[in-house]
Every structure is written in structure tokens, then in C-alpha cells.
Coordinates of C-alpha atoms in Angstrom, one line a residue:
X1234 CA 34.0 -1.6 18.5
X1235 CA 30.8 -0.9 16.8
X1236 CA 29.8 -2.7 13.1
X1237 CA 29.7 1.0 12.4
X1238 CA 33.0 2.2 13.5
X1239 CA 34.4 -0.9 11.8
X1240 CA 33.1 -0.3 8.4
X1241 CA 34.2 3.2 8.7
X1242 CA 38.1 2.3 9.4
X1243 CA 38.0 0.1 6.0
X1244 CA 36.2 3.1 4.4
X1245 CA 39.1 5.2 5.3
X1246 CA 42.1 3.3 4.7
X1247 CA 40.8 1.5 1.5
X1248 CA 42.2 4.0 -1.3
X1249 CA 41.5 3.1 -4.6
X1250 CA 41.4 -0.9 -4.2
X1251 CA 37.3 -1.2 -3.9
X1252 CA 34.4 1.0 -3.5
X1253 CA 31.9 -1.8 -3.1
X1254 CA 30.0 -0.8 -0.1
X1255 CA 28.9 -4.4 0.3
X1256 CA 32.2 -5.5 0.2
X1257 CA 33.2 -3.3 3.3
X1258 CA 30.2 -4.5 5.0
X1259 CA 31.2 -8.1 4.6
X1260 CA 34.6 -7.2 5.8
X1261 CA 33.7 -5.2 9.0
X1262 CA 31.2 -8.2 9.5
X1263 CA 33.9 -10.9 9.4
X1264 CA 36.4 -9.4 11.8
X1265 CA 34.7 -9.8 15.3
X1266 CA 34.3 -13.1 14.2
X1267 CA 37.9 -13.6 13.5
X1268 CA 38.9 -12.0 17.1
X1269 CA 36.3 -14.2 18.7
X1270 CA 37.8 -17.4 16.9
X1271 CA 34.5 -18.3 15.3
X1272 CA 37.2 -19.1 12.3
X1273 CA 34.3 -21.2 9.8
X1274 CA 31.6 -18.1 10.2
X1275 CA 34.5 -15.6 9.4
X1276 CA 36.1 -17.4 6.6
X1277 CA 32.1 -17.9 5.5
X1278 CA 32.1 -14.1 5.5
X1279 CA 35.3 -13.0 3.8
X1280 CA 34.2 -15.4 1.0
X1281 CA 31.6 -14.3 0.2
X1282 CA 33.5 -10.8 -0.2
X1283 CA 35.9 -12.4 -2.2
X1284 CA 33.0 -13.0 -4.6
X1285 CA 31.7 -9.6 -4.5
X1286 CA 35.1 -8.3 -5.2
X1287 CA 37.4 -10.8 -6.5
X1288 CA 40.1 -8.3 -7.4
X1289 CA 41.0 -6.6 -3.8
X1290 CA 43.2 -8.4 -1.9
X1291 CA 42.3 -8.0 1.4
X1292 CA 39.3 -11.0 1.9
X1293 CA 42.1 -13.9 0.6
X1294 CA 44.3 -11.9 3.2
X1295 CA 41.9 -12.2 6.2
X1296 CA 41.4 -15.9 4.6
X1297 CA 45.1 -16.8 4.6
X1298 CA 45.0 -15.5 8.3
X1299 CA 42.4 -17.4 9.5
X1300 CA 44.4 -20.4 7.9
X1301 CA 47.6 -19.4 9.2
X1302 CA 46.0 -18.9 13.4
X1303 CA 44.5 -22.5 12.6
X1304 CA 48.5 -23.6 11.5
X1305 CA 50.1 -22.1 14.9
X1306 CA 47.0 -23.6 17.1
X1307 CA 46.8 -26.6 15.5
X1308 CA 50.4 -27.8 13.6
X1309 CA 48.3 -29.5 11.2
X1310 CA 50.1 -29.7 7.8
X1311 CA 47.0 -28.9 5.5
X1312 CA 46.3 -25.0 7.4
X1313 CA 49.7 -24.5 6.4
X1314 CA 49.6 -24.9 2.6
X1315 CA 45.9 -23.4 2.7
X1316 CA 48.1 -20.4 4.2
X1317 CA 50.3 -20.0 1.4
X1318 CA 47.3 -20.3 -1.2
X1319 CA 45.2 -17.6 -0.1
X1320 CA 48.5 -15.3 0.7
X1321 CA 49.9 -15.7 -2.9
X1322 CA 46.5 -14.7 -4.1
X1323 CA 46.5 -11.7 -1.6
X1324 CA 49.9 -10.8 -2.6
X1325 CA 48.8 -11.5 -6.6
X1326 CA 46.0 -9.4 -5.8
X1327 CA 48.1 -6.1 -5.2
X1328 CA 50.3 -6.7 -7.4
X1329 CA 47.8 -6.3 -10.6
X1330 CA 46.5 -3.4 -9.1
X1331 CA 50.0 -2.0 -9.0
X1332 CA 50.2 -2.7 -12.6
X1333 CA 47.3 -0.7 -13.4
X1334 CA 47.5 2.1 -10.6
X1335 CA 50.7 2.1 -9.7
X1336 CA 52.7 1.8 -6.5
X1337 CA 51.2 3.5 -3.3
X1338 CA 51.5 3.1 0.7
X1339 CA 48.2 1.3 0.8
X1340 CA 49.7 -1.6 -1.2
X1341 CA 52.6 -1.5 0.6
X1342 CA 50.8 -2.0 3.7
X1343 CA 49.0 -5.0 3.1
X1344 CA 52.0 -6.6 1.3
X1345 CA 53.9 -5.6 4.6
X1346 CA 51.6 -7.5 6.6
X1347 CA 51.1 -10.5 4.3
X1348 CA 55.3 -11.0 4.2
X1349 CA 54.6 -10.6 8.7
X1350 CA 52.3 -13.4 8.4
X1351 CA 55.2 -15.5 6.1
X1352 CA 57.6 -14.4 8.6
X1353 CA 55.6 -16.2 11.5
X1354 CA 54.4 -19.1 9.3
X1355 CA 58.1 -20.0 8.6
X1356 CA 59.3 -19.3 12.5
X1357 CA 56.9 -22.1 13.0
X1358 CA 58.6 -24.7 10.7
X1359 CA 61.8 -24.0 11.9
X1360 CA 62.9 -22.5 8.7
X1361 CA 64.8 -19.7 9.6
X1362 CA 66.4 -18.5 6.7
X1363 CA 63.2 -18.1 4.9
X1364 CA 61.7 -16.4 8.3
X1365 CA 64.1 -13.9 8.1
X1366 CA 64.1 -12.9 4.2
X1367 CA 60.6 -12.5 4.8
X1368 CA 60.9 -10.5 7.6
X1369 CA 63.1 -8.0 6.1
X1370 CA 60.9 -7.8 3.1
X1371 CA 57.9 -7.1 5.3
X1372 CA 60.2 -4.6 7.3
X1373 CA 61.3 -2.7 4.4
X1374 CA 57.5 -2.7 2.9
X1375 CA 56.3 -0.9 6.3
X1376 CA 58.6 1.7 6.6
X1377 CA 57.9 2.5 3.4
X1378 CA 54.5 3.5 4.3
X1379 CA 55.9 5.5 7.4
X1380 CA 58.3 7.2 4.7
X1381 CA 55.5 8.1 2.6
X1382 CA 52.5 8.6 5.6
X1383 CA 53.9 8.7 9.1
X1384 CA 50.4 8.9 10.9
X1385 CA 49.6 5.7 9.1
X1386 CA 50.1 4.0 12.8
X1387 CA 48.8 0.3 12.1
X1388 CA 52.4 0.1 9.9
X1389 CA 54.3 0.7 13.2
X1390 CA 53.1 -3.0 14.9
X1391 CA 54.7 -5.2 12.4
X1392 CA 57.7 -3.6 12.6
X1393 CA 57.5 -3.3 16.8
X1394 CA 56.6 -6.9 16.4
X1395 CA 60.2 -7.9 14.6
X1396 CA 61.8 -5.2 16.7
X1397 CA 60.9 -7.2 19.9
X1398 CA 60.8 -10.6 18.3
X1399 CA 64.0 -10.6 17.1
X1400 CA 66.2 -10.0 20.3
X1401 CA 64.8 -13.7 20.9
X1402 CA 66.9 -15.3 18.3
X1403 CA 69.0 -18.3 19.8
X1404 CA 72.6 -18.0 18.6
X1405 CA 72.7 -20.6 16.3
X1406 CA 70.9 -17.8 13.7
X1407 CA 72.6 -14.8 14.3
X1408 CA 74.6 -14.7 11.0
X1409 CA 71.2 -14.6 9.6
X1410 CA 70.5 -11.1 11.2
X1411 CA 73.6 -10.3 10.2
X1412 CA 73.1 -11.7 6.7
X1413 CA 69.9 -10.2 6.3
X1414 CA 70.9 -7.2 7.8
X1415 CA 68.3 -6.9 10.2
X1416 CA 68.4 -4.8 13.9
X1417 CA 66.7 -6.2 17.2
X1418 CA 65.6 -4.0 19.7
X1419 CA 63.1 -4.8 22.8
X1420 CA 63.0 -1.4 23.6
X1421 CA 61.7 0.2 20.0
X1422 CA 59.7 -2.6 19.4
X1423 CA 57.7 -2.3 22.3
X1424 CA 57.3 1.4 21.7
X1425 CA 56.6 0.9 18.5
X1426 CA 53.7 -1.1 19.4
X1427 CA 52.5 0.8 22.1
X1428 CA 51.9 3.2 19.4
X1429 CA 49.4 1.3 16.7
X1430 CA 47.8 0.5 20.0
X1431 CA 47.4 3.6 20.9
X1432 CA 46.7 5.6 17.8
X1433 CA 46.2 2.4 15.3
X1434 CA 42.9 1.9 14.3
X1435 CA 42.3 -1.1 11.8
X1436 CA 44.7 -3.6 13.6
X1437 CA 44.1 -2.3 16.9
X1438 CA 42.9 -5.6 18.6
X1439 CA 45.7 -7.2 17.5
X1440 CA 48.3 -4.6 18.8
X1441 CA 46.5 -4.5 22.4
X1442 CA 47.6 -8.3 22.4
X1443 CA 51.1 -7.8 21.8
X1444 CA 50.8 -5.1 24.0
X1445 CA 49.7 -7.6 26.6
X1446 CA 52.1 -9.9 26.5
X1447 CA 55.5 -7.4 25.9
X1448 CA 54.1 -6.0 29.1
X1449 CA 54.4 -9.2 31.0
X1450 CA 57.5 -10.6 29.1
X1451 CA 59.5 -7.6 29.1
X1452 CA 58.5 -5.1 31.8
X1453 CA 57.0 -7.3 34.4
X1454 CA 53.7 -5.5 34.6
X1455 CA 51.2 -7.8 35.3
X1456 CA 48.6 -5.0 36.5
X1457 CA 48.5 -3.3 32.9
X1458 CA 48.6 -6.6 31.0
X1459 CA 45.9 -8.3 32.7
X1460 CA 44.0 -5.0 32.1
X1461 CA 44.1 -5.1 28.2
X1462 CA 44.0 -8.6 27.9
X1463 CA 40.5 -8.3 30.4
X1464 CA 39.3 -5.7 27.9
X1465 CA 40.1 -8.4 24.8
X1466 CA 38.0 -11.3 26.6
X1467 CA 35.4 -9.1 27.2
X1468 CA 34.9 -8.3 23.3
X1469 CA 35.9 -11.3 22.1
X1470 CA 34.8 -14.3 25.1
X1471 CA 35.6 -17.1 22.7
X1472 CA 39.0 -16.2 22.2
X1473 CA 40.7 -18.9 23.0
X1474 CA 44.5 -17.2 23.1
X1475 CA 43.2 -14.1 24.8
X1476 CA 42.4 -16.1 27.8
X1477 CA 45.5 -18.5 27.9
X1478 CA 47.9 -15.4 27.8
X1479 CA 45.6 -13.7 30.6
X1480 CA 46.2 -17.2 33.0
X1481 CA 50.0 -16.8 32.4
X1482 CA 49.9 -13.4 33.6
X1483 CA 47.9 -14.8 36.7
X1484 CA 50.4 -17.5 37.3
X1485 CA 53.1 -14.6 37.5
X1486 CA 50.7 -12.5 40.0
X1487 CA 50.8 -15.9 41.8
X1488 CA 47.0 -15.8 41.7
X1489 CA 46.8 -19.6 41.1
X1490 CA 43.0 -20.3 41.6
X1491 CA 42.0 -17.2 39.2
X1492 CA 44.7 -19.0 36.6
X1493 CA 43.3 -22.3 36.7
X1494 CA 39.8 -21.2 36.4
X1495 CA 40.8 -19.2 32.9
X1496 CA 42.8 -22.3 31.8
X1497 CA 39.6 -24.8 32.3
X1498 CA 38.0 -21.8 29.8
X1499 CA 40.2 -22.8 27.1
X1500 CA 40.0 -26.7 27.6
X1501 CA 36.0 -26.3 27.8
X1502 CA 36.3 -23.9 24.9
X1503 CA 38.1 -26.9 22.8
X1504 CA 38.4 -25.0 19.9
X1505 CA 39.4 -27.8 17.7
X1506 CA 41.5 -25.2 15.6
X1507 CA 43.9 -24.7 18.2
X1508 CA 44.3 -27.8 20.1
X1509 CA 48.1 -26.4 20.7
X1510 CA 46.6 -24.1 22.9
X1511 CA 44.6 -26.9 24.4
X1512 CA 47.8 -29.3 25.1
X1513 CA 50.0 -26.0 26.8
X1514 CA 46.7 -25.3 28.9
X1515 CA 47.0 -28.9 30.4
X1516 CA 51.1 -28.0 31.0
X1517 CA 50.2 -24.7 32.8
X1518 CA 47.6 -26.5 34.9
X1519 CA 50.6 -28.8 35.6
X1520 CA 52.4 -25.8 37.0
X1521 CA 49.6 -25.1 38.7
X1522 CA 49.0 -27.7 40.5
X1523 CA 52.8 -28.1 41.3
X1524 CA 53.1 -24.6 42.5
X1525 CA 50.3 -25.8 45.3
X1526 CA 52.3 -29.0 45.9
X1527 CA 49.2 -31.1 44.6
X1528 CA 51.7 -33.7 43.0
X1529 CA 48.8 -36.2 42.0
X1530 CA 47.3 -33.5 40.1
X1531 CA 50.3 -31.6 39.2
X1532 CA 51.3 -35.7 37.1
X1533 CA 47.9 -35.7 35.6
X1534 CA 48.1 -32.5 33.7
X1535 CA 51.4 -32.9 32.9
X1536 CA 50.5 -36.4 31.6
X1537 CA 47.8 -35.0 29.2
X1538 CA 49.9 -31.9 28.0
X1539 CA 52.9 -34.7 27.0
X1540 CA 50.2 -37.3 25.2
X1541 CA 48.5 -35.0 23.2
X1542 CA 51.4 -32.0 22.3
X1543 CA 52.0 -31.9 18.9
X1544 CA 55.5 -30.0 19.4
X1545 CA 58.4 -30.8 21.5
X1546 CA 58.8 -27.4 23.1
X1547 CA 58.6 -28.0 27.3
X1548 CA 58.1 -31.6 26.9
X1549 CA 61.8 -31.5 29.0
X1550 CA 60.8 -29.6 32.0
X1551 CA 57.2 -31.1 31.8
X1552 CA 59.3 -34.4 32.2
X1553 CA 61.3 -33.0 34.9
X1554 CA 58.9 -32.1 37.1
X1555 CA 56.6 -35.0 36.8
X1556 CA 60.1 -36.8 37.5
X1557 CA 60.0 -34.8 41.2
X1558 CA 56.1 -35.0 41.8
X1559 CA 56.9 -38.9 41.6
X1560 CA 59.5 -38.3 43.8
X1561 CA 57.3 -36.6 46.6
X1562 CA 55.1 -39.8 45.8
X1563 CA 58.1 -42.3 46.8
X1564 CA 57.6 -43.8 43.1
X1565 CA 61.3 -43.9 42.7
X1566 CA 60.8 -46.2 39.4
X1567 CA 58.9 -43.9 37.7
X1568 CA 61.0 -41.0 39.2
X1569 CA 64.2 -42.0 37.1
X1570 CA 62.0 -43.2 33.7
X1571 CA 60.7 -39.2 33.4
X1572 CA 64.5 -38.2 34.6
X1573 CA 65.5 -40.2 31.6
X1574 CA 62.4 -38.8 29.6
X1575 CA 63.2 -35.2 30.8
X1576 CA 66.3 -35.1 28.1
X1577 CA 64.0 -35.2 25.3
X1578 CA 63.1 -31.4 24.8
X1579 CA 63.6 -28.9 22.9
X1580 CA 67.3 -27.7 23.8
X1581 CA 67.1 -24.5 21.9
X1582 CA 64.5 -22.8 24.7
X1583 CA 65.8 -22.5 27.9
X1584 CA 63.2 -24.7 30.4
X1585 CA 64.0 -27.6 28.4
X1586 CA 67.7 -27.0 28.0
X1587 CA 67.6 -27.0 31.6
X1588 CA 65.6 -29.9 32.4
X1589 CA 68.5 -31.6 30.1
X1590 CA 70.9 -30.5 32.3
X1591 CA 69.3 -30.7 35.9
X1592 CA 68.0 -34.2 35.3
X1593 CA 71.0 -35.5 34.6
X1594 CA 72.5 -33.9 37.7
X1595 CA 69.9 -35.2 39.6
X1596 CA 69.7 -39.2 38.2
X1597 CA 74.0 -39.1 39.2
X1598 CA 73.0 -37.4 43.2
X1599 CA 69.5 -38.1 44.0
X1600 CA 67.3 -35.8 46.2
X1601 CA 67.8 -36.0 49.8
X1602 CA 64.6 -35.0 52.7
X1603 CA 65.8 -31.3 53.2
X1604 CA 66.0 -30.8 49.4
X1605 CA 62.9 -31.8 49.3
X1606 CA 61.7 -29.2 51.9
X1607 CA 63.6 -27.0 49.5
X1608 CA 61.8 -27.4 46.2
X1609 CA 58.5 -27.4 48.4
X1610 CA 59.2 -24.1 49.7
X1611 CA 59.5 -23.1 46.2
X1612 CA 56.4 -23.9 45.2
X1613 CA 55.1 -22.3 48.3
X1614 CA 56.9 -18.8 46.8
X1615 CA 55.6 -19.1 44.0
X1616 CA 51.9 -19.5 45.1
X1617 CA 52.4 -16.2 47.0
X1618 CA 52.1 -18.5 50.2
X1619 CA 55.4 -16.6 51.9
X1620 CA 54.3 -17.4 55.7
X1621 CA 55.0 -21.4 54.7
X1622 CA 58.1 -20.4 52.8
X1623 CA 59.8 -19.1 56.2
X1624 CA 58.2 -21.6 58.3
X1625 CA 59.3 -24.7 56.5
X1626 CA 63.0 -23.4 55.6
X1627 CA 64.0 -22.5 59.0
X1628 CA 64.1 -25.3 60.7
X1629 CA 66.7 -26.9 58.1
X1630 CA 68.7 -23.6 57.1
X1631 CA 71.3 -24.8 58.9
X1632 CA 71.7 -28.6 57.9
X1633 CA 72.0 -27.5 54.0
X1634 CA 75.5 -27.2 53.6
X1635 CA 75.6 -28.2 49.3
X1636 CA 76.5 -24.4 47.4
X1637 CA 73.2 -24.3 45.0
X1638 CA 70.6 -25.7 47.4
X1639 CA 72.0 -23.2 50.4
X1640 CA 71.1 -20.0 47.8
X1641 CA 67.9 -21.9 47.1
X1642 CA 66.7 -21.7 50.5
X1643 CA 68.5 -17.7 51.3
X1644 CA 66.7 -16.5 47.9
X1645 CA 63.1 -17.6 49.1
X1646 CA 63.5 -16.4 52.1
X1647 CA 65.1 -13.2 51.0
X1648 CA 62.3 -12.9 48.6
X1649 CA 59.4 -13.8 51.4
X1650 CA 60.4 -11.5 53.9
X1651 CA 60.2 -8.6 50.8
X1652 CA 56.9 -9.6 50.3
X1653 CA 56.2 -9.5 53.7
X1654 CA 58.0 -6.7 54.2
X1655 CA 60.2 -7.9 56.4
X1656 CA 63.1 -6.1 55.1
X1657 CA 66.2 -6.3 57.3
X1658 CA 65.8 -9.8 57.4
X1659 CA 65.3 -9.8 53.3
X1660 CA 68.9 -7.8 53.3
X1661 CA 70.4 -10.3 56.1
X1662 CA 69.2 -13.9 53.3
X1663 CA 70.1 -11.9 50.1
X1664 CA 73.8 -10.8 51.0
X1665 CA 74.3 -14.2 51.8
X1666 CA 73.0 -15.8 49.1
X1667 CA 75.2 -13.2 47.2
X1668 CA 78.2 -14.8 48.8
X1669 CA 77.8 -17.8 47.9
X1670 CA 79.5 -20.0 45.3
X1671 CA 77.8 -21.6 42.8
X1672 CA 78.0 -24.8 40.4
X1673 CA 75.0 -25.2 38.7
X1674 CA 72.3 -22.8 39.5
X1675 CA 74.0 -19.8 38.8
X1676 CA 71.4 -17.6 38.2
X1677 CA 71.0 -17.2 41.8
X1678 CA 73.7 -14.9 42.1
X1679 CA 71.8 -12.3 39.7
X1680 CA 68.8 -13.3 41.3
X1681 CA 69.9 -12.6 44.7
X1682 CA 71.3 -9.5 43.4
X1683 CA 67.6 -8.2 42.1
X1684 CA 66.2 -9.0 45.4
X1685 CA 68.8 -6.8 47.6
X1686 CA 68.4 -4.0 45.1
X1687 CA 64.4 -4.1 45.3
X1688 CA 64.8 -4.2 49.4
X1689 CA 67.1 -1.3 48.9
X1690 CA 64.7 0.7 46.9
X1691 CA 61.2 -0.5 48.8
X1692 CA 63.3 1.4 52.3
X1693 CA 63.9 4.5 50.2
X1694 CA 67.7 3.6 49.6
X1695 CA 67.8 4.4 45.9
X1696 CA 71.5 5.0 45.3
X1697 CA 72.2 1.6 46.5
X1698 CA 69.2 0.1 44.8
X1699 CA 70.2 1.3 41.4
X1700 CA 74.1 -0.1 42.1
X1701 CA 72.5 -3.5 43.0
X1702 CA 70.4 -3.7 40.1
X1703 CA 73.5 -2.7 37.7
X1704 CA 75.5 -5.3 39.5
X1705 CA 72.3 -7.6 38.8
X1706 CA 72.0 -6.8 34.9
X1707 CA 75.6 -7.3 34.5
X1708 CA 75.4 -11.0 35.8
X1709 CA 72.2 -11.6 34.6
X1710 CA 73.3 -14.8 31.3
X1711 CA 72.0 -17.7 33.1
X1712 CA 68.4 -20.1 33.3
X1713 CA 66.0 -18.0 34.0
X1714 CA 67.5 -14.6 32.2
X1715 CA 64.5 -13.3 30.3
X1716 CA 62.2 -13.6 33.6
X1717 CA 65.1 -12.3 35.6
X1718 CA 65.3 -9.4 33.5
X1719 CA 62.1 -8.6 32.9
X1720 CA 62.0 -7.7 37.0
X1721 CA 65.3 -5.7 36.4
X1722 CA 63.3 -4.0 33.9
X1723 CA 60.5 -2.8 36.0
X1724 CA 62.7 -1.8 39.0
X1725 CA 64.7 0.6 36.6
X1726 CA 61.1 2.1 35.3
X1727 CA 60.7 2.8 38.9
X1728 CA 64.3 4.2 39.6
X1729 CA 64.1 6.3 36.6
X1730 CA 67.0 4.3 34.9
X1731 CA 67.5 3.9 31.1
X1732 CA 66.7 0.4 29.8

């Protein structure tokens, strides 16, 4: 977006809060630097407009954002409380102009947006309570502007953003929805942004982002995420967040060299304001690295992502799977120390909950040679390397007798046969991992599910596609159920089915 266009937009939704023409400028100026990360040269910029125009809010808000990106990149304490100075001054701001001009949708639209930016700033320090007040505040400030100015479309992201954000809540803090009285809805939310994507004009950029990543998260579409987030990088190279979020969605297209390419980007990037970002690259190289059962390599990333993460989320699985790259490695001393170390995660998010679990099963049983072959065949899947899948699983198909480990090795295969189109043979390994009874890994059974009902629907069956999928949904409450539905998702896009 032109300088041109951008001053413009701020022209147009500016109302009565400054006329400065030089304080537009400054603004327009300062926001490709913002998107591009170049966080000292925009916060340069917006003061300087503060100074120009000391009473409109909206330079301390772009101040308190810049602040607030540096918090969730960085967890360093001081970008937090900077965050809360310059949004109380924002918030100060509008509220003096209300005094004097009374209350209008343009007021209520930046002090919707500042109570989002709370809303995420307290999400991040675990306090939830607080999260969710400010959430409904920020909720109830939006609509508001839809009430009063429904084509106002930048004031349908924040609330598409809770929408969608808030089905996410563990269950620990759901009397806080209830207590707050606010409603969770993937669906709506993800419309909702579609929406100021697609007819939003000032917070546009930010919208394609979420865009990006709701389409990966919660629909599976990896073609139209990695196209906007391929049209962000291109405006905004720098971007740092743009171009981790564009190698996870390459890690789900199982394009692993493309994915490790962008993830060196942000390392060499080293944008000292989000050194987060940094440490979760290193943990994604990991995975990468794992997926091509490079276990030397696979330890070394996962090594730096544990030394220099600032925040327990995925240190568990990270310490799980550096626990079976050891294990390939016949280093059975340093095998059970990251077994041991693999407990210490965060168990309110899933990976790490599992690795709790798992590692624990695994210290009491061991791994055995054909598991082994199991977890490598895995990895194999999961590089989109489906020829070694079948070729390294058949030869021991028949030796596996334990419950889990049997619908292991009849999911991969089911699901590399699909992929190779191989489908009777795909139908033959899914109905029996369907029969199968499970201990631990239950989410096989839903999982195996999915895969009959895509085989169904890739041979034209659609009636029994659409009965397998149901059957899929229905079971679908274990490890691995956001993933899991996110494919169920896409296939009932494709069947025409109601989410």
C-alpha cells in the first residue's frame, strides 16, 4: 500500500480528533515500519506525531503497540509496563475528547482496540480474569461501532479475533466465560475476519495475518494461507512473525526444505525484540530435522530452543522427542534424563500434556526395534516421503501385536496409500485401524476415521464419506483434536456440510 493510500485511510476515518496534515503524514509514515518490525524507526515516527498533536490518541496507541509486539516477542518485563503507559495515555486521550465532543463510533473504535491489545497483554501473563474483563469491554466497545456504522469493517477483526480465540479456552476458565458472559464461536470469528480483510481498510495487514493463520488452524488450507502470508513477506521482508507463521504452514504442506529455509530467515533476522520468535524457530527446526530422521540435528535445535526459551510452553514435547532422537542414538543415559525432563511442560496445552503422559509410559516399557521402525515411519509421513512409509512398515506389520503401536503402523499406511492414491489398500489399513482397541493413543480411532472418510470421498463415494467423517467428529476429544479437526473441517467444505 502506497504512502498515498495510507494517508488517505487516516484522512477518512479520523473524524474530529486532528486535522493536522503533518500529523497524518507522520502516521501513514510510521506504519510500514511497524509491519516491517523496524520497531525504534516507527516508534521514532509516532513520536514525533505525538509532539505535533499531543491530544489525539492514536500515536501513544501505535506506541503502546509497538511496546506490547516487543512484550509477546520478547517476555521482557519492562515492554510490558511501557505497554500499559502509553495505552492509559491512549485511552486518556479519548476520553478528554469525549468530554468536550462527546461520545462517537470513532472513539469507540480505538478504545475497542486498545481494551484488544489489554486483552492479549493479560493472556500473556496468565491472568485470565483480567483478559476476559477486558475482552468483553473491547467486545461491547466494537459492536457499538457496528450498531452505530455497520460498514465501519476494521471493527469486525477484534471481535472475529475473540470470536475465534475464545473457543481455545482450557477448562479450567470457563466460569469466566460464563461469568463474563462472553460467546466463542470459530465459525463467526473467522467470518468476521474474513470480512475487515476483505472490506477493512486501516487494519487490513493485520486482518490478512489472522486470516492466515485461522486458515491453517481451523480449515486446513494451507494453499490460501501460504498465499496471504506470501503477499505480507513481500510488503513487509523484515517481518519477523510473517515468515515464522508462513514455515508452519510449510511444515503442514510437508515441504520441509522450503520450511527450514524461512525459519533460518528469522534466526538471521535476530530481531532482538522478539527473541521468542527466535527460541520457537530453533523448536520448529527441531521438528524439522526430526521429521527427516536427522536425530543429531533434530537434538541440536531442540537443545537451543530449550536453553534460550523464556516460557515453558513445548519445553515437554521438545524434551520428549530429544528423549527418542537419543534413543535412535543408543544414548540410553541421556534417553531417560530428557524422559524425566519431558514432564516439565506446560500441561495446560496439549503437546506438553502429552509428553507428560507418553514419557512416563515410555520410562515404565521402553521402546523395542519395530517401534522404532514405527516412529521412523512417522516421520517419513510426515516429510511427505509416503514410498518409505510402506516400504519400512511392511516388513514388520505383522510382528506388532501391542493395541496403540498396531494403529500406528495401519494409520500411516492408510494415510500413504491416499496420498499415493492407492485407495483400496487405504480402505483395507483404515477399517482396521478402526477396529482396533486402544489404551493410550486414542486419537487414532478418530483419526483413522478421517482417513476412511477422505478415501470414501477422493472415489466419488460421498454418502459414505460424509457418515465417516460424522462418525470422525463425534470421536474426535483426544491429543491431537484441534489438528484432527481442522482436516474434518476442510473435508466437510468439500462435501458441502455445515461446520
Amino acid at each position: 500500500m502506497s504512502l498515498k493510500k495510507i494517508i488517505l485511510i487516516i484522512f477518512v476515518i479520523s473524524g474530529q480528533v486532528c486535522s493536522n496534515p503533518l500529523f497524518h503524514q507522520k502516521i501513514a509514515q510510521g506504519i510500514p515500519y511497524l509491519y516491517n518490525l523496524e520497531l525504534k524507526k516507527a516508534s521514532d515516527i509516532f513520536n514525533e506525531a505525538a509532539k505535533i498533536s499531543p491530544d489525539d490518541p492514536r500515536s501513544y496507541y501505535y506506541i503502546a503497540q509497538i511496546h506490547l509486539w516487543s512484550f509477546l516477542g520478547s517476555k521482557e518485563e519492562h515492554e510490558y509496563k511501557q505497554f500499559f503507559k502509553f495505552s492509559d495515555i491512549a485511552k486518556n486521550k479519548i476520553e478528554s475528547i469525549e468530554k468536550i465532543d462527546g461520545k462517537d463510533y470513532l472513539a469507540d473504535f480505538w478504545k475497542g482496540n486498545i481494551y484488544t491489545q489489554r486483552a492479549l497483554a493479560y493472556s500473556s501473563k496468565d491472568k485470565m480474569l483480567d483478559a476476559f474483563w477486558a475482552a468483553k469491554k473491547a467486545i461491547g466497545y466494537l459492536e457499538d461501532v457496528i450498531d452505530e456504522k455497520p460498514d465501519f469493517y476494521d471493527a469486525y477483526l477484534g471481535i472475529g479475533i475473540f470470536d475465534y480465540a475464545l473457543t481455545y479456552v482450557p477448562g479450567i476458565f470457563k466460569f469466566a466465560l460464563t461469568l463474563t458472559g462472553l460467546d466463542a464461536d470459530k465459525l463467526q470469528g473467522f467470518n468476521n475476519v474474513r470480512l475487515a480483510k476483505q472490506k477493512g481498510s486501516l487494519f487490513k495487514t493485520e486482518a490478512t495475518f489472522h486470516l492466515a493463520r485461522m486458515y491453517t488452524d481451523y480449515l486446513a488450507e494451507y494453499d490460501s494461507s501460504a498465499i496471504l502470508l506470501n503477499s505480507l513477506i513481500k510488503k513487509f521482508p523484515r517481518n519477523s512473525l510473517f515468515i515464522y507463521q508462513y514455515a508452519i504452514t510449510l511444515i503442514y504442506q510437508r515441504k520441509l526444505d522450503l520450511a527450514e529455509k524461512e525459519l533460518y530467515k528469522v534466526i538471521n533476522l535476530n530481531n532482538k525484540n522478539f527473541s521468542q520468535t527466535n527460541s520457537f524457530s530453533y523448536f520448529l527446526l527441531g521438528d524439522v530435522q526430526l521429521r527427516k530422521n536427522n536425530f543429531n540435528e533434530a537434538i541440536e535445535n531442540y537443545i537451543k530452543f530449550l536453553t534460550t526459551t523464556k516460557a515453558v510452553d513445548y519445553t515437554g514435547i521438545a524434551g520428549l522427542r530429544v528423549a527418542l532422537c537419543y534413543k535412535f542414538l543408543n544414548n540410553e543415559k541421556l534417553y531417560e534424563k530428557y524422559l524425566l525432563l519431558a514432564r516439565n511442560g506446560n500441561k495446560d496445552i496439549p503437546e506438553d500434556s502429552y509428553a507428560k503422559e507418553y514419557s512416563e509410559i515410555l520410562f515404565e516399557y521402553d521402546l523395542n526395534k519395530n517401534q522404532l521402525t514405527v516412529i521412523q515411519a512417522g516421520n517419513y509421513l510426515l516429510a511427505g516421503e509416503y514410498k518409505d512409509v510402506a516400504k519400512i512398515l511392511n516388513p514388520v506389520l505383522h510382528r506388532i501385536k501391542q493395541p496403540d503401536w498396531k494403529g500406528k503402523v495401519l494409520i500411516y499406511l492408510a494415510e500413504s496409500n491416499i496420498e499415493l492414491g492407492n485407495y483400496n489398500s487405504a480402505f483395507n489399513f483404515a477399517s482396521r485401524a478402526i477396529s482396533v482397541n486402544y489404551n493410550f493413543d486414542k486419537w487414532i480411532l478418530p483419526y483413522a476415521l478421517y482417513l476412511k472418510a477422505k478415501a470414501y470421498w477422493l472415489t466419488g463415494n460421498d454418502k459414505e464419506a460424509v457418515k465417516y467423517l460424522l462418525k470422525a467428529e463425534n470421536e474426535n476429544d483426544y491429543y491431537k483434536k484441534e489438528y484432527l479437526q481442522s482436516l474434518i473441517n476442510n473435508l466437510k467444505q468439500k462435501l458441502n456440510l455445515p461446520e
